[in-house]
């Protein structure tokens, strides 16, 4: 039985980790960490857990936690893990970090986009970027997994095979992303009030969102050279779900069959990536509550562009689900253990 | 392995049956019946099932179906099952009917409220009303289970212990119920369009909704005499969830402890009924996607009334979840098998 | 031209006052008061007002304000106006208070339900309860108008004629009310976050909501004796709108015609109260953005009860619209001036 | 007083025309045309109009209608107007067509994208494309106005000044558009059911939506040569609102001041186009119920692209509001008459 501890268990991603781990056959949660709710019953914060979770919230003592568990999930604000992580901790437990602290290899890029001084850059090099379908083998032997962001998981998985195989001009890539509001977290902020979000839609962080360099770094590896993309996130009046619509110039005239073959090459055996049938556009509702990413594409011969579409549940494949998928890889579990949710519809 | 067939598998309740049965260890779906989509891939109708369900939809041939499976679920319009059910079918398979055809013992009441002539009243007597927590023992040996309605499950479970123990005047009972829109089904009707429901709320079927006699019959058994209640359903701009707010005159001054003790007596060991802590009001989101019913109450000394509140997911405990719970009882499975979903939040 | 000042102009009710007064032929806003945003451009707080309102927010100096305007609207938290109101202010300007400070005649009732010590009880007696359709004549000559609450306006208007004419037993009255989330205000609180409200429904303040004594006082006047009602508010995932469903025992068997005649007697000439045609249930969307209250009823012969339904826009007839209607009465304007919005659908 | 007739008065755009014209000082509706509801009370179809509109729906007899009114609005399916329009009608009345029949000058393009044979191509040449801010003078003397589509109005207005002034490479233009569900009309279709749209997001009509050639034609005029754009519409779970996010390569390095100066040159005096302050992103809620289009942009020096954003209410500026704006131009009314709605928030 894998003993797991969660720091930041009362945020939305933390709550989703709890939901998922409760259904995992070989894992049990030993530590529900929450700085804001220390000492309170976990289910008093998340009433959906009433009579399911009996434990109280504990503090953020990662050192003590490292002595008690096999794996620590940090679902915490940027900078937290970097400020407390030590060699000793990494020697004792596996760490899956849902924050951005170890996602970006170039610390100056991190510090510029996050406006933070990185407190433990010495661990960046060894951290494995936990996009399971791409870095599966590296994850297995890691001590520290940088769990990808929600937008980035969806953006990268949707474009990766075409970039890797050189079917599109990666510098032409434009990613227009739409997210449910849970991506903004459970903090009590005016822009996230129901009446501000409901019956409304907007872009935000235009030309400056922090997930941009993360997408660029990973797709640069695929392209074999440094690339830059346009990335624009939007807030949508729904709880869960990310949809990306990506535009790229085709390097040559492609047929639907060619593109499909490339997707199949990379994802044909991937349980959690579903390349949809022709002319079926991904919808966020079709993956809600599940670890799936749904992908499809449309060739636009008129403009010489291809339109790519991807959808996932930002709290599952975009956060907690992928974190558990990484845990499974780290501990030699079946990769889909605890993650075989059928999407909830409607 | 229990072989299951579903007639009406492409309605919302049918789709939810599929979702739930896919996670059941000892059941498999052998027949995805759909009159409207016969011959089409099931997952082309419900894309959330893509790469999960490979089967095509079959027709509604219940006779043929009865030869192939152990249990038939009918998630069909009122009158359908009554028009095709035979002694032969009941001798071959168990039938769990999600329609209202066998819920009401007095056929004249059924015919009056549903404006239908009952085609096989001879099976009404033996049908067991499948409200598991109340009729558990009777269900186990039934051939035909009348699965309760969504409003009725919530309404009855919320009031049952207090009526049964005589703490409230049952004739004073007023049930104000609020439902998500999936309760209206997947039919393409103008009043269920997004723009008609969103940012809107209304009552409907006032003083005439068909779930009224069903509630009355069951609570009459509890009261030991015939009672009448006021029941008003409302349409809420959400997909899933039923919330009932019930008002009743207390027979004498009650304390919170007395009422709680009565709820504990009936539900203390019930996995799927959670009587919440004092002053916590049930919320539909806290049970979404799960088989739980959350209940609480508030004594209003000023008016001599007690206010009862109950919440459930209309497609799970209010339909498909309870149907599977009944199947488990019918086949000697663990009652919660396939139903241990942690509610999805947010 | 009536010069108007608003204290609390950046709350939702305050914003609605601005929207409405901008369309009023004979009124102009001279003071956009906002404690939190003093000095900031009003339209930077409410971008819908961009290029429409050029003014900055001012502070809450009611004394100075009273020297500059003809009418002051206070859309402020409970207790504010009571703490600053003086005889001098009332001698200079009319005051329309959207808070509860002067709604309840018995100061001990106010202090008990609001858990506040009233700072200026000497003005309670003269304050006129500004439910225009009931107290029209009194409002005309008032100095201080206590603008009714959103729930109360809807609850009272729906039941008033039947209570007044003795058709129902007022002590049997049960009011089940449902409100959009703007009623909770623009404060950044966790329970009002999009993800907490969306796809969710709950009751709150059960048997203890502060609008209860306000409803009771007004309906007691109508009944000619002190009555008590059950009142339960619910939070609905929509921005605007209140729907009330009210249940009462009929004193005798009533016909639909009798009840309709009574409604006609009181509301037949009321522009802003629409008694709908038989069997049409009020929907909040049909009054959105307008000053209408839609009402209807259904007699339930089976239970001897009548079900009443009312719908209004909580920010218009439930707050700012009624406040402007009161202003019109105070200044001899046409009562509907600035309020002739056609409801926005969908 | 301008006498107006509406054919298609019971669709969402038709209903919005009614709402707007009811507030117009110099117009009155003489004909509420509705093929599906002929003979029924208009307010029985749109209960928001109860006691506001007393008329019944009439049929679609455009010939008879032309004899009775000064202007006909056709809010009808594609192909209808083309099939009934005659020289005689155009000699008698002005026609503002909200369908696509006369928007595209090249009839072969129309026939290809709409899969229809145009029944009266002889009127295409004279029809004026009624994008008021661009074609104001031509509209004034037209007989037949082709009222632009909702997506197109937003897409074109957002990009027009930059294309016209040659600041961007028009062939690089990518338009990612998001629309509320009222754009899909009031037809009872499964994909528009509440449960299918709520808590969901998807693209549709990818690389093939009919508004594409309309956008291309108008921007080609601005560019002075034929251009092609990528256009992708998305369905958002809200009633009203269109948001477009547009991406284009800058021809040279631009400063924010340069771009703003160009927007000011074209829109500085336009009442209904608001170019927002720096770093304020348009939100659909800020224009809801109004005739405004909100626009802003962000220069992305990293990629050499500029991101443009535009928002409008699809039923107002995107349909009925612009139609009335055109009517005002046709009849010499103040252009904003009847259209000075302050956006409704929240």
CSV table of N, CA and C in Angstrom, one decimal, chain D residues 14-121:
chain,number,residue,atom,x,y,z
D,14,UNK,N,-35.9,37.8,-33.8
D,14,UNK,CA,-37.2,38.4,-34.0
D,14,UNK,C,-37.7,39.0,-32.7
D,15,UNK,N,-37.6,38.2,-31.6
D,15,UNK,CA,-38.0,38.6,-30.3
D,15,UNK,C,-37.2,39.8,-29.8
D,16,UNK,N,-35.9,39.9,-30.2
D,16,UNK,CA,-35.1,41.0,-29.8
D,16,UNK,C,-35.5,42.2,-30.6
D,17,UNK,N,-35.8,42.0,-31.8
D,17,UNK,CA,-36.3,43.2,-32.6
D,17,UNK,C,-37.5,43.8,-31.9
D,18,UNK,N,-38.4,42.9,-31.5
D,18,UNK,CA,-39.6,43.4,-30.8
D,18,UNK,C,-39.2,44.2,-29.6
D,19,UNK,N,-38.4,43.6,-28.8
D,19,UNK,CA,-37.9,44.4,-27.5
D,19,UNK,C,-37.4,45.7,-27.9
D,20,UNK,N,-36.6,45.8,-28.9
D,20,UNK,CA,-35.9,47.1,-29.2
D,20,UNK,C,-36.9,48.1,-29.8
D,21,UNK,N,-37.7,47.6,-30.7
D,21,UNK,CA,-38.6,48.5,-31.4
D,21,UNK,C,-39.7,49.1,-30.4
D,22,UNK,N,-40.0,48.3,-29.4
D,22,UNK,CA,-41.0,48.8,-28.4
D,22,UNK,C,-40.5,50.0,-27.7
D,23,UNK,N,-39.1,50.2,-27.7
D,23,UNK,CA,-38.6,51.4,-27.0
D,23,UNK,C,-38.2,52.5,-28.0
D,24,UNK,N,-38.5,52.3,-29.2
D,24,UNK,CA,-38.1,53.3,-30.2
D,24,UNK,C,-39.2,54.4,-30.3
D,25,UNK,N,-38.8,55.6,-30.2
D,25,UNK,CA,-39.8,56.7,-30.2
D,25,UNK,C,-40.6,56.9,-31.4
D,26,UNK,N,-40.0,56.6,-32.6
D,26,UNK,CA,-40.7,56.9,-33.8
D,26,UNK,C,-40.9,55.6,-34.7
D,27,UNK,N,-41.1,54.5,-34.0
D,27,UNK,CA,-41.4,53.3,-34.8
D,27,UNK,C,-42.5,52.5,-34.0
D,28,UNK,N,-43.3,51.8,-34.8
D,28,UNK,CA,-44.3,50.9,-34.2
D,28,UNK,C,-44.4,49.7,-35.0
D,29,UNK,N,-44.6,48.6,-34.3
D,29,UNK,CA,-44.6,47.3,-35.0
D,29,UNK,C,-46.1,47.0,-35.4
D,30,UNK,N,-46.2,46.8,-36.7
D,30,UNK,CA,-47.6,46.6,-37.2
D,30,UNK,C,-47.8,45.1,-37.6
D,31,UNK,N,-46.8,44.3,-37.6
D,31,UNK,CA,-47.0,42.9,-38.1
D,31,UNK,C,-46.0,42.0,-37.4
D,32,UNK,N,-46.5,41.1,-36.6
D,32,UNK,CA,-45.7,40.2,-35.9
D,32,UNK,C,-45.8,38.9,-36.7
D,33,UNK,N,-44.9,38.7,-37.7
D,33,UNK,CA,-45.1,37.5,-38.5
D,33,UNK,C,-44.4,36.3,-37.9
D,34,UNK,N,-45.2,35.2,-38.0
D,34,UNK,CA,-44.6,33.9,-37.5
D,34,UNK,C,-45.3,32.7,-38.2
D,35,UNK,N,-44.6,32.1,-39.0
D,35,UNK,CA,-45.2,30.9,-39.7
D,35,UNK,C,-45.7,29.9,-38.7
D,36,UNK,N,-44.9,29.6,-37.7
D,36,UNK,CA,-45.3,28.5,-36.8
D,36,UNK,C,-46.4,28.8,-35.8
D,37,UNK,N,-46.5,30.1,-35.5
D,37,UNK,CA,-47.5,30.5,-34.4
D,37,UNK,C,-48.6,31.4,-34.9
D,38,UNK,N,-48.8,31.4,-36.2
D,38,UNK,CA,-49.9,32.3,-36.8
D,38,UNK,C,-51.2,32.1,-36.0
D,39,UNK,N,-51.7,33.2,-35.6
D,39,UNK,CA,-53.0,33.2,-34.9
D,39,UNK,C,-52.9,33.2,-33.4
D,40,UNK,N,-51.7,32.9,-32.9
D,40,UNK,CA,-51.5,32.8,-31.5
D,40,UNK,C,-51.1,34.2,-31.0
D,41,UNK,N,-51.4,34.5,-29.7
D,41,UNK,CA,-51.0,35.7,-29.1
D,41,UNK,C,-49.4,35.8,-29.0
D,42,UNK,N,-48.9,36.9,-29.5
D,42,UNK,CA,-47.4,37.0,-29.5
D,42,UNK,C,-46.8,36.8,-28.1
D,43,UNK,N,-47.5,37.3,-27.1
D,43,UNK,CA,-47.0,37.2,-25.7
D,43,UNK,C,-47.3,35.8,-25.1
D,44,UNK,N,-48.0,35.0,-25.8
D,44,UNK,CA,-48.1,33.6,-25.3
D,44,UNK,C,-46.9,32.8,-25.8
D,45,UNK,N,-46.2,33.3,-26.7
D,45,UNK,CA,-44.9,32.7,-27.2
D,45,UNK,C,-43.7,33.3,-26.4
D,46,UNK,N,-43.8,34.6,-26.2
D,46,UNK,CA,-42.8,35.3,-25.4
D,46,UNK,C,-43.5,35.9,-24.2
D,47,UNK,N,-43.5,35.2,-23.1
D,47,UNK,CA,-44.2,35.7,-21.9
D,47,UNK,C,-43.6,36.9,-21.3
D,48,UNK,N,-42.4,37.2,-21.7
D,48,UNK,CA,-41.8,38.5,-21.2
D,48,UNK,C,-42.6,39.7,-21.7
D,49,UNK,N,-43.3,39.5,-22.9
D,49,UNK,CA,-44.1,40.6,-23.5
D,49,UNK,C,-45.5,40.6,-23.0
D,50,UNK,N,-45.9,39.8,-22.0
D,50,UNK,CA,-47.2,39.8,-21.5
D,50,UNK,C,-47.6,41.2,-21.0
D,51,UNK,N,-48.8,41.6,-21.4
D,51,UNK,CA,-49.3,43.0,-21.1
D,51,UNK,C,-48.5,44.1,-21.8
D,52,UNK,N,-47.6,43.7,-22.6
D,52,UNK,CA,-46.8,44.7,-23.3
D,52,UNK,C,-47.2,44.7,-24.8
D,53,UNK,N,-47.2,43.5,-25.3
D,53,UNK,CA,-47.6,43.3,-26.7
D,53,UNK,C,-49.0,42.5,-26.7
D,54,UNK,N,-50.0,43.1,-27.3
D,54,UNK,CA,-51.3,42.5,-27.2
D,54,UNK,C,-51.6,41.8,-28.5
D,55,UNK,N,-50.8,42.0,-29.6
D,55,UNK,CA,-51.2,41.5,-30.9
D,55,UNK,C,-51.0,40.0,-31.0
D,56,UNK,N,-51.7,39.4,-32.0
D,56,UNK,CA,-51.5,38.0,-32.4
D,56,UNK,C,-50.4,37.9,-33.5
D,57,UNK,N,-49.9,36.7,-33.6
D,57,UNK,CA,-48.9,36.5,-34.7
D,57,UNK,C,-49.7,36.4,-36.1
D,58,UNK,N,-49.1,37.0,-37.1
D,58,UNK,CA,-49.7,36.9,-38.4
D,58,UNK,C,-48.8,36.0,-39.3
D,59,UNK,N,-49.3,35.7,-40.5
D,59,UNK,CA,-48.6,34.8,-41.3
D,59,UNK,C,-47.4,35.5,-42.1
D,60,UNK,N,-46.9,34.9,-43.1
D,60,UNK,CA,-45.7,35.4,-43.7
D,60,UNK,C,-46.0,36.1,-45.1
D,61,UNK,N,-47.2,36.6,-45.2
D,61,UNK,CA,-47.6,37.2,-46.5
D,61,UNK,C,-46.8,38.5,-46.7
D,62,UNK,N,-45.7,38.4,-47.4
D,62,UNK,CA,-44.8,39.6,-47.5
D,62,UNK,C,-45.4,40.6,-48.4
D,63,UNK,N,-46.2,40.2,-49.4
D,63,UNK,CA,-46.8,41.1,-50.3
D,63,UNK,C,-47.8,42.0,-49.6
D,64,UNK,N,-48.7,41.3,-48.8
D,64,UNK,CA,-49.7,42.1,-48.0
D,64,UNK,C,-49.0,43.0,-47.0
D,65,UNK,N,-48.0,42.5,-46.4
D,65,UNK,CA,-47.2,43.2,-45.4
D,65,UNK,C,-46.6,44.5,-46.1
D,66,UNK,N,-46.1,44.3,-47.3
D,66,UNK,CA,-45.4,45.4,-48.0
D,66,UNK,C,-46.4,46.6,-48.2
D,67,UNK,N,-47.7,46.3,-48.3
D,67,UNK,CA,-48.7,47.3,-48.5
D,67,UNK,C,-49.0,48.1,-47.2
D,68,UNK,N,-48.6,47.5,-46.1
D,68,UNK,CA,-49.0,48.1,-44.8
D,68,UNK,C,-48.0,48.8,-44.0
D,69,UNK,N,-46.7,48.5,-44.4
D,69,UNK,CA,-45.6,49.1,-43.5
D,69,UNK,C,-44.6,49.9,-44.3
D,70,UNK,N,-43.7,50.5,-43.6
D,70,UNK,CA,-42.6,51.2,-44.2
D,70,UNK,C,-41.3,50.4,-44.3
D,71,UNK,N,-41.2,49.5,-43.4
D,71,UNK,CA,-40.0,48.7,-43.4
D,71,UNK,C,-40.3,47.3,-43.0
D,72,UNK,N,-39.7,46.3,-43.6
D,72,UNK,CA,-39.8,44.9,-43.3
D,72,UNK,C,-38.5,44.4,-42.8
D,73,UNK,N,-38.5,43.8,-41.6
D,73,UNK,CA,-37.4,43.0,-41.2
D,73,UNK,C,-37.6,41.5,-41.4
D,74,UNK,N,-36.7,40.9,-42.0
D,74,UNK,CA,-36.8,39.4,-42.2
D,74,UNK,C,-35.8,38.7,-41.3
D,75,UNK,N,-36.3,38.1,-40.3
D,75,UNK,CA,-35.4,37.3,-39.4
D,75,UNK,C,-35.8,35.9,-39.6
D,76,UNK,N,-35.4,35.4,-40.8
D,76,UNK,CA,-35.9,34.1,-41.4
D,76,UNK,C,-34.7,33.2,-41.8
D,77,UNK,N,-35.0,32.0,-42.0
D,77,UNK,CA,-34.0,31.1,-42.5
D,77,UNK,C,-33.4,31.5,-43.8
D,78,UNK,N,-32.2,31.1,-44.1
D,78,UNK,CA,-31.5,31.4,-45.4
D,78,UNK,C,-32.4,30.9,-46.5
D,79,UNK,N,-32.5,31.7,-47.5
D,79,UNK,CA,-33.3,31.4,-48.7
D,79,UNK,C,-34.7,31.9,-48.8
D,80,UNK,N,-35.2,32.2,-47.6
D,80,UNK,CA,-36.6,32.7,-47.6
D,80,UNK,C,-36.8,34.0,-48.4
D,81,UNK,N,-36.1,35.0,-48.0
D,81,UNK,CA,-36.3,36.3,-48.6
D,81,UNK,C,-36.0,36.2,-50.1
D,82,UNK,N,-34.9,35.5,-50.4
D,82,UNK,CA,-34.6,35.4,-51.9
D,82,UNK,C,-35.7,34.8,-52.7
D,83,UNK,N,-36.5,33.9,-52.0
D,83,UNK,CA,-37.6,33.2,-52.7
D,83,UNK,C,-38.8,34.1,-52.9
D,84,UNK,N,-39.0,35.2,-52.1
D,84,UNK,CA,-40.2,35.9,-52.2
D,84,UNK,C,-40.0,37.4,-52.6
D,85,UNK,N,-38.8,37.9,-52.6
D,85,UNK,CA,-38.6,39.3,-52.9
D,85,UNK,C,-38.9,39.6,-54.3
D,86,UNK,N,-39.5,40.8,-54.5
D,86,UNK,CA,-39.8,41.3,-55.8
D,86,UNK,C,-39.5,42.8,-55.9
D,87,UNK,N,-39.4,43.2,-57.2
D,87,UNK,CA,-39.2,44.6,-57.4
D,87,UNK,C,-40.3,45.4,-56.9
D,88,UNK,N,-41.5,44.9,-56.9
D,88,UNK,CA,-42.6,45.6,-56.4
D,88,UNK,C,-42.5,45.9,-54.9
D,89,UNK,N,-42.1,44.9,-54.2
D,89,UNK,CA,-41.9,45.0,-52.7
D,89,UNK,C,-40.9,46.1,-52.5
D,90,UNK,N,-39.7,46.0,-53.2
D,90,UNK,CA,-38.7,47.0,-52.9
D,90,UNK,C,-39.1,48.4,-53.3
D,91,UNK,N,-40.0,48.5,-54.2
D,91,UNK,CA,-40.5,49.8,-54.5
D,91,UNK,C,-41.4,50.4,-53.5
D,92,UNK,N,-42.0,49.5,-52.7
D,92,UNK,CA,-43.0,50.0,-51.7
D,92,UNK,C,-42.3,50.2,-50.3
D,93,UNK,N,-41.4,49.3,-49.9
D,93,UNK,CA,-40.9,49.4,-48.6
D,93,UNK,C,-39.4,49.2,-48.6
D,94,UNK,N,-38.8,49.6,-47.5
D,94,UNK,CA,-37.4,49.2,-47.2
D,94,UNK,C,-37.4,47.8,-46.6
D,95,UNK,N,-36.3,47.1,-47.0
D,95,UNK,CA,-36.2,45.7,-46.4
D,95,UNK,C,-34.9,45.6,-45.7
D,96,UNK,N,-34.9,45.2,-44.5
D,96,UNK,CA,-33.7,44.9,-43.7
D,96,UNK,C,-33.7,43.3,-43.5
D,97,UNK,N,-32.8,42.7,-44.1
D,97,UNK,CA,-32.8,41.2,-44.1
D,97,UNK,C,-31.7,40.7,-43.1
D,98,UNK,N,-32.2,40.0,-42.1
D,98,UNK,CA,-31.2,39.5,-41.1
D,98,UNK,C,-30.7,38.1,-41.5
D,99,UNK,N,-31.1,37.6,-42.6
D,99,UNK,CA,-30.6,36.3,-43.1
D,99,UNK,C,-29.4,36.7,-44.0
D,100,UNK,N,-28.8,35.6,-44.5
D,100,UNK,CA,-27.5,35.8,-45.3
D,100,UNK,C,-27.8,36.0,-46.8
D,101,UNK,N,-29.1,36.1,-47.2
D,101,UNK,CA,-29.4,36.0,-48.6
D,101,UNK,C,-28.7,37.1,-49.5
D,102,UNK,N,-28.5,38.3,-49.0
D,102,UNK,CA,-27.9,39.3,-49.8
D,102,UNK,C,-26.6,39.9,-49.3
D,103,UNK,N,-26.0,39.1,-48.5
D,103,UNK,CA,-24.7,39.6,-47.9
D,103,UNK,C,-23.5,39.4,-48.8
D,104,UNK,N,-23.6,38.4,-49.6
D,104,UNK,CA,-22.4,38.0,-50.4
D,104,UNK,C,-22.6,38.4,-51.9
D,105,UNK,N,-21.7,39.1,-52.4
D,105,UNK,CA,-21.9,39.7,-53.8
D,105,UNK,C,-21.8,38.6,-54.8
D,106,UNK,N,-20.9,37.6,-54.6
D,106,UNK,CA,-20.7,36.6,-55.6
D,106,UNK,C,-21.7,35.5,-55.4
D,107,UNK,N,-22.6,35.3,-56.2
D,107,UNK,CA,-23.7,34.4,-55.9
D,107,UNK,C,-23.2,33.0,-55.9
D,108,UNK,N,-22.1,32.7,-56.6
D,108,UNK,CA,-21.6,31.3,-56.6
D,108,UNK,C,-21.0,31.0,-55.2
D,109,UNK,N,-20.4,32.0,-54.6
D,109,UNK,CA,-19.9,31.8,-53.3
D,109,UNK,C,-21.0,31.5,-52.3
D,110,UNK,N,-22.1,32.3,-52.4
D,110,UNK,CA,-23.3,32.1,-51.6
D,110,UNK,C,-23.8,30.7,-51.8
D,111,UNK,N,-24.0,30.3,-53.0
D,111,UNK,CA,-24.6,29.0,-53.3
D,111,UNK,C,-23.7,27.8,-52.9
D,112,UNK,N,-22.4,28.0,-52.9
D,112,UNK,CA,-21.5,27.0,-52.5
D,112,UNK,C,-21.6,26.8,-50.9
D,113,UNK,N,-21.4,27.9,-50.2
D,113,UNK,CA,-21.4,27.8,-48.8
D,113,UNK,C,-22.7,27.5,-48.1
D,114,UNK,N,-23.8,27.9,-48.8
D,114,UNK,CA,-25.1,27.7,-48.2
D,114,UNK,C,-25.9,26.5,-48.8
D,115,UNK,N,-25.3,26.0,-49.8
D,115,UNK,CA,-25.9,24.8,-50.5
D,115,UNK,C,-27.3,25.1,-50.9
D,116,UNK,N,-27.5,26.3,-51.5
D,116,UNK,CA,-28.8,26.7,-51.9
D,116,UNK,C,-28.7,27.3,-53.3
D,117,UNK,N,-29.8,27.2,-54.1
D,117,UNK,CA,-29.8,28.0,-55.3
D,117,UNK,C,-30.5,29.3,-55.0
D,118,UNK,N,-29.8,30.4,-55.3
D,118,UNK,CA,-30.3,31.7,-55.0
D,118,UNK,C,-31.5,32.0,-55.9
D,119,UNK,N,-32.7,32.4,-55.4
D,119,UNK,CA,-33.9,32.6,-56.2
D,119,UNK,C,-34.0,34.0,-56.8
D,120,UNK,N,-33.3,34.9,-56.3
D,120,UNK,CA,-33.4,36.3,-56.9
D,120,UNK,C,-32.1,37.0,-56.8
D,121,UNK,N,-31.1,36.5,-57.6
D,121,UNK,CA,-29.8,37.1,-57.6
D,121,UNK,C,-29.8,38.5,-58.2
